[in-house]
mmCIF file of C-alpha atoms in Angstrom:
data_model
loop_
_atom_site.group_PDB
_atom_site.id
_atom_site.type_symbol
_atom_site.label_atom_id
_atom_site.label_comp_id
_atom_site.label_asym_id
_atom_site.label_seq_id
_atom_site.Cartn_x
_atom_site.Cartn_y
_atom_site.Cartn_z
ATOM 1 C CA UNK A 181 -55.657 14.242 13.088
ATOM 2 C CA UNK A 182 -53.589 12.207 15.560
ATOM 3 C CA UNK A 183 -54.393 11.920 19.263
ATOM 4 C CA UNK A 184 -51.331 14.032 20.012
ATOM 5 C CA UNK A 185 -52.430 16.809 17.645
ATOM 6 C CA UNK A 186 -55.824 16.990 19.329
ATOM 7 C CA UNK A 187 -54.102 18.315 22.458
ATOM 8 C CA UNK A 188 -52.070 20.927 20.594
ATOM 9 C CA UNK A 189 -53.042 24.549 20.100
ATOM 10 C CA UNK A 190 -53.212 25.867 16.531
ATOM 11 C CA UNK A 191 -49.854 27.578 17.014
ATOM 12 C CA UNK A 192 -48.264 24.386 18.326
ATOM 13 C CA UNK A 193 -49.651 22.376 15.410
ATOM 14 C CA UNK A 194 -48.235 24.910 12.946
ATOM 15 C CA UNK A 195 -44.806 24.819 14.611
ATOM 16 C CA UNK A 196 -44.768 21.011 14.609
ATOM 17 C CA UNK A 197 -45.808 20.834 10.959
ATOM 18 C CA UNK A 198 -43.073 23.319 10.037
ATOM 19 C CA UNK A 199 -40.405 21.286 11.854
ATOM 20 C CA UNK A 200 -41.595 17.994 10.361
ATOM 21 C CA UNK A 201 -41.640 19.405 6.831
ATOM 22 C CA UNK A 202 -38.288 21.185 7.150
ATOM 23 C CA UNK A 203 -36.257 18.437 8.804
ATOM 24 C CA UNK A 204 -38.136 15.236 7.996
ATOM 25 C CA UNK A 205 -38.766 14.391 11.642
ATOM 26 C CA UNK A 206 -41.935 12.699 12.894
ATOM 27 C CA UNK A 207 -44.546 14.452 15.033
ATOM 28 C CA UNK A 208 -44.087 11.706 17.655
ATOM 29 C CA UNK A 209 -40.634 13.195 18.296
ATOM 30 C CA UNK A 210 -42.155 16.546 19.294
ATOM 31 C CA UNK A 211 -43.658 17.329 22.702
ATOM 32 C CA UNK A 212 -45.435 20.439 23.947
ATOM 33 C CA UNK A 213 -46.343 21.142 27.573
ATOM 34 C CA UNK A 214 -49.594 22.966 28.169
ATOM 35 C CA UNK A 215 -49.975 25.807 25.693
ATOM 36 C CA UNK A 216 -46.252 26.607 25.644
ATOM 37 C CA UNK A 217 -45.334 27.170 21.972
ATOM 38 C CA UNK A 218 -41.730 26.035 22.441
ATOM 39 C CA UNK A 219 -41.390 22.310 21.692
ATOM 40 C CA UNK A 220 -39.196 19.681 23.274
ATOM 41 C CA UNK A 221 -37.623 17.232 20.840
ATOM 42 C CA UNK A 222 -36.457 13.642 21.095
ATOM 43 C CA UNK A 223 -32.712 12.987 21.128
ATOM 44 C CA UNK A 224 -32.722 11.895 17.486
ATOM 45 C CA UNK A 225 -34.747 14.891 16.324
ATOM 46 C CA UNK A 226 -32.479 17.212 18.291
ATOM 47 C CA UNK A 227 -29.444 15.738 16.522
ATOM 48 C CA UNK A 228 -31.116 16.271 13.136
ATOM 49 C CA UNK A 229 -31.650 19.966 13.910
ATOM 50 C CA UNK A 230 -28.107 20.281 15.273
ATOM 51 C CA UNK A 231 -26.704 18.871 12.025
ATOM 52 C CA UNK A 232 -28.708 21.353 9.953
ATOM 53 C CA UNK A 233 -28.515 24.470 12.091
ATOM 54 C CA UNK A 234 -25.225 24.433 13.997
ATOM 55 C CA UNK A 235 -21.539 24.037 13.295
ATOM 56 C CA UNK A 236 -20.987 21.590 16.135
ATOM 57 C CA UNK A 237 -18.070 19.256 15.519
ATOM 58 C CA UNK A 238 -19.373 16.420 17.614
ATOM 59 C CA UNK A 239 -22.150 15.086 19.830
ATOM 60 C CA UNK A 240 -21.230 12.346 22.280
ATOM 61 C CA UNK A 241 -23.786 10.577 24.446
ATOM 62 C CA UNK A 242 -22.886 7.976 27.062
ATOM 63 C CA UNK A 243 -24.458 6.357 30.125
ATOM 64 C CA UNK A 244 -22.672 7.113 33.395
ATOM 65 C CA UNK A 245 -22.851 5.400 36.746
ATOM 66 C CA UNK A 246 -25.559 6.747 39.013
ATOM 67 C CA UNK A 247 -25.253 6.618 42.799
ATOM 68 C CA UNK A 248 -28.978 5.851 42.988
ATOM 69 C CA UNK A 249 -30.548 2.571 41.895
ATOM 70 C CA UNK A 250 -33.781 4.284 40.858
ATOM 71 C CA UNK A 251 -32.089 6.717 38.467
ATOM 72 C CA UNK A 252 -30.572 6.308 34.996
ATOM 73 C CA UNK A 253 -28.032 8.970 34.044
ATOM 74 C CA UNK A 254 -26.633 9.935 30.650
ATOM 75 C CA UNK A 255 -23.923 12.477 29.869
ATOM 76 C CA UNK A 256 -23.864 14.493 26.661
ATOM 77 C CA UNK A 257 -20.657 16.154 25.475
ATOM 78 C CA UNK A 258 -20.825 18.724 22.687
ATOM 79 C CA UNK A 259 -17.698 19.697 20.768
ATOM 80 C CA UNK A 260 -18.034 23.251 19.469
ATOM 81 C CA UNK A 261 -16.564 24.533 16.220
ATOM 82 C CA UNK A 262 -13.571 26.037 18.039
ATOM 83 C CA UNK A 263 -12.812 22.764 19.813
ATOM 84 C CA UNK A 264 -14.263 23.779 23.168
ATOM 85 C CA UNK A 265 -16.518 21.281 24.879
ATOM 86 C CA UNK A 266 -19.754 21.673 26.800
ATOM 87 C CA UNK A 267 -21.284 18.846 28.774
ATOM 88 C CA UNK A 268 -24.304 18.180 30.892
ATOM 89 C CA UNK A 269 -26.384 15.321 32.229
ATOM 90 C CA UNK A 270 -29.848 13.940 31.761
ATOM 91 C CA UNK A 271 -31.481 11.831 34.450
ATOM 92 C CA UNK A 272 -34.659 9.788 34.197
ATOM 93 C CA UNK A 273 -36.101 8.211 37.299
ATOM 94 C CA UNK A 274 -37.051 4.593 36.675
ATOM 95 C CA UNK A 275 -40.278 5.073 38.618
ATOM 96 C CA UNK A 276 -41.524 7.808 36.289
ATOM 97 C CA UNK A 277 -45.005 7.156 34.908
ATOM 98 C CA UNK A 278 -45.973 8.131 31.344
ATOM 99 C CA UNK A 279 -49.447 7.448 29.945
ATOM 100 C CA UNK A 280 -50.218 5.404 33.041
ATOM 101 C CA UNK A 281 -47.292 2.992 32.650
ATOM 102 C CA UNK A 282 -43.699 2.782 33.811
ATOM 103 C CA UNK A 283 -41.044 3.365 31.179
ATOM 104 C CA UNK A 284 -39.308 0.558 29.321
ATOM 105 C CA UNK A 285 -35.502 0.365 29.269
ATOM 106 C CA UNK A 286 -35.358 1.920 25.793
ATOM 107 C CA UNK A 287 -37.754 4.699 26.821
ATOM 108 C CA UNK A 288 -35.644 5.430 29.902
ATOM 109 C CA UNK A 289 -32.507 5.710 27.748
ATOM 110 C CA UNK A 290 -34.245 7.910 25.178
ATOM 111 C CA UNK A 291 -35.707 10.162 27.869
ATOM 112 C CA UNK A 292 -32.361 10.636 29.632
ATOM 113 C CA UNK A 293 -30.553 11.223 26.326
ATOM 114 C CA UNK A 294 -33.077 13.862 25.268
ATOM 115 C CA UNK A 295 -32.667 15.679 28.585
ATOM 116 C CA UNK A 296 -28.870 15.436 28.433
ATOM 117 C CA UNK A 297 -28.510 16.948 24.964
ATOM 118 C CA UNK A 298 -31.079 19.626 25.809
ATOM 119 C CA UNK A 299 -29.128 20.602 28.937
ATOM 120 C CA UNK A 300 -25.808 20.547 27.069
ATOM 121 C CA UNK A 301 -27.200 22.817 24.344
ATOM 122 C CA UNK A 302 -28.450 25.172 27.033
ATOM 123 C CA UNK A 303 -24.969 25.177 28.610
ATOM 124 C CA UNK A 304 -23.518 26.064 25.209
ATOM 125 C CA UNK A 305 -26.058 28.863 24.700
ATOM 126 C CA UNK A 306 -27.608 27.167 21.666
ATOM 127 C CA UNK A 307 -31.349 27.601 21.073
ATOM 128 C CA UNK A 308 -32.324 25.381 18.137
ATOM 129 C CA UNK A 309 -35.802 26.850 17.698
ATOM 130 C CA UNK A 310 -34.379 30.378 17.581
ATOM 131 C CA UNK A 311 -31.811 29.212 15.027
ATOM 132 C CA UNK A 312 -34.572 27.581 12.987
ATOM 133 C CA UNK A 313 -36.486 30.859 12.904
ATOM 134 C CA UNK A 314 -33.307 32.715 11.926
ATOM 135 C CA UNK A 315 -32.746 30.273 9.076
ATOM 136 C CA UNK A 316 -36.282 30.862 7.820
ATOM 137 C CA UNK A 317 -35.630 34.603 7.881
ATOM 138 C CA UNK A 318 -32.424 34.208 5.882
ATOM 139 C CA UNK A 319 -30.105 34.834 8.805
ATOM 140 C CA UNK A 320 -27.329 32.330 8.250
ATOM 141 C CA UNK A 321 -24.818 33.410 10.879
ATOM 142 C CA UNK A 322 -24.711 31.076 13.873
ATOM 143 C CA UNK A 323 -24.744 33.106 17.057
ATOM 144 C CA UNK A 324 -24.818 31.491 20.471
ATOM 145 C CA UNK A 325 -27.019 33.529 22.764
ATOM 146 C CA UNK A 326 -26.334 33.969 26.469
ATOM 147 C CA UNK A 327 -28.587 31.817 28.611
ATOM 148 C CA UNK A 328 -29.105 31.142 32.278
ATOM 149 C CA UNK A 329 -26.502 28.700 33.493
ATOM 150 C CA UNK A 330 -27.683 25.144 33.952
ATOM 151 C CA UNK A 331 -27.598 25.193 37.743
ATOM 152 C CA UNK A 332 -29.788 28.307 37.937
ATOM 153 C CA UNK A 333 -32.317 26.726 35.570
ATOM 154 C CA UNK A 334 -32.330 23.413 37.446
ATOM 155 C CA UNK A 335 -32.791 25.138 40.804
ATOM 156 C CA UNK A 336 -35.797 27.021 39.457
ATOM 157 C CA UNK A 337 -37.333 23.820 38.074
ATOM 158 C CA UNK A 338 -36.704 21.968 41.348
ATOM 159 C CA UNK A 339 -38.434 24.622 43.442
ATOM 160 C CA UNK A 340 -41.497 24.663 41.182
ATOM 161 C CA UNK A 341 -41.747 20.879 41.354
ATOM 162 C CA UNK A 342 -41.102 20.956 45.108
ATOM 163 C CA UNK A 343 -44.121 23.193 45.617
ATOM 164 C CA UNK A 344 -46.307 21.016 43.377
ATOM 165 C CA UNK A 345 -45.175 17.899 45.280
ATOM 166 C CA UNK A 346 -46.014 19.707 48.542
ATOM 167 C CA UNK A 347 -42.469 19.405 49.835
ATOM 168 C CA UNK A 348 -42.480 23.198 50.075
ATOM 169 C CA UNK A 349 -45.644 24.450 51.757
ATOM 170 C CA UNK A 350 -46.768 28.048 52.213
ATOM 171 C CA UNK A 351 -49.062 28.625 55.185
ATOM 172 C CA UNK A 352 -51.893 30.800 53.779
ATOM 173 C CA UNK A 353 -52.418 32.471 57.168
ATOM 174 C CA UNK A 354 -48.940 33.103 58.518
ATOM 175 C CA UNK A 355 -47.290 33.253 55.045
ATOM 176 C CA UNK A 356 -44.432 31.191 56.472
ATOM 177 C CA UNK A 357 -42.792 28.565 54.279
ATOM 178 C CA UNK A 358 -42.349 25.029 55.596
ATOM 179 C CA UNK A 359 -39.462 23.214 53.867
ATOM 180 C CA UNK A 360 -39.128 20.373 56.359
ATOM 181 C CA UNK A 361 -39.908 17.609 53.848
ATOM 182 C CA UNK A 362 -37.831 19.345 51.150
ATOM 183 C CA UNK A 363 -34.724 19.503 53.352
ATOM 184 C CA UNK A 364 -35.247 15.936 54.601
ATOM 185 C CA UNK A 365 -35.240 14.587 51.042
ATOM 186 C CA UNK A 366 -32.086 16.538 50.176
ATOM 187 C CA UNK A 367 -30.271 15.320 53.314
ATOM 188 C CA UNK A 368 -31.341 11.690 52.934
ATOM 189 C CA UNK A 369 -30.530 11.410 49.233
ATOM 190 C CA UNK A 370 -27.538 13.730 48.775
ATOM 191 C CA UNK A 371 -26.130 14.376 52.238
ATOM 192 C CA UNK A 372 -26.553 18.136 51.829
ATOM 193 C CA UNK A 373 -28.684 20.643 53.709
ATOM 194 C CA UNK A 374 -29.816 22.932 50.892
ATOM 195 C CA UNK A 375 -30.553 22.594 47.178
ATOM 196 C CA UNK A 376 -28.031 25.307 46.273
ATOM 197 C CA UNK A 377 -25.282 23.049 47.645
ATOM 198 C CA UNK A 378 -25.988 20.374 45.017
ATOM 199 C CA UNK A 379 -23.841 19.865 41.929
ATOM 200 C CA UNK A 380 -25.348 20.092 38.448
ATOM 201 C CA UNK A 381 -25.448 16.289 38.221
ATOM 202 C CA UNK A 382 -27.183 15.988 41.606
ATOM 203 C CA UNK A 383 -29.682 18.720 40.696
ATOM 204 C CA UNK A 384 -30.489 16.918 37.465
ATOM 205 C CA UNK A 385 -31.214 13.775 39.484
ATOM 206 C CA UNK A 386 -33.220 15.806 42.031
ATOM 207 C CA UNK A 387 -35.501 17.187 39.296
ATOM 208 C CA UNK A 388 -36.059 13.657 37.966
ATOM 209 C CA UNK A 389 -36.987 12.416 41.451
ATOM 210 C CA UNK A 390 -39.347 15.335 42.064
ATOM 211 C CA UNK A 391 -41.193 14.549 38.835
ATOM 212 C CA UNK A 392 -42.175 11.175 40.278
ATOM 213 C CA UNK A 393 -43.784 12.933 43.264
ATOM 214 C CA UNK A 394 -45.939 15.320 41.244
ATOM 215 C CA UNK A 395 -49.288 14.246 39.727
ATOM 216 C CA UNK A 396 -48.638 13.314 36.086
ATOM 217 C CA UNK A 397 -50.724 16.097 34.608
ATOM 218 C CA UNK A 398 -48.706 18.741 36.459
ATOM 219 C CA UNK A 399 -45.181 17.633 35.589
ATOM 220 C CA UNK A 400 -43.138 20.341 33.890
ATOM 221 C CA UNK A 401 -40.442 19.964 31.256
ATOM 222 C CA UNK A 402 -36.987 19.607 32.619
#
């Protein structure tokens, strides 16, 4: 049993084994957070599943200029079967710590690419794990399910991380919420007053920054 498997629940281990056997991917390309049974996949593993489970015409990944020196940004563009395109961004903060060490250049690129394709699939309403389960059940028709739009999802993630980073503080006595530090960060970095004024690209960067402010064991998937 690998060190990674030791931290997985029985259900997670079964899901990982199923994915590895079905698609020939390695367990190192699969990540679980806490006891959540839904895995996150590396960029390469995600592409393998896309090739097997979807009728996408194309997947394009490219670095884009970031206005912040501490962030690395990648854009993913998906071309759907009907020719329509869906795109989104993945941002990895260069100060992010994993296993007690800062990321290498290749790890930064891989991390941002994985986030970008995940966000683009979400924008297209494509859930690869759901499609995998449909395939196992003999359901061959590809149906894109409605999902929350990317901005709504990113806002929710940002607020959770903001509370964990103590940028949003609830007074246990008065029940009043203090967002002074939260608003200061938004103004200083993006020139906006509120998180709901940020673009999808800025929100993606904001989530990456917030991850660097949260203790490593508490960081959520984004």
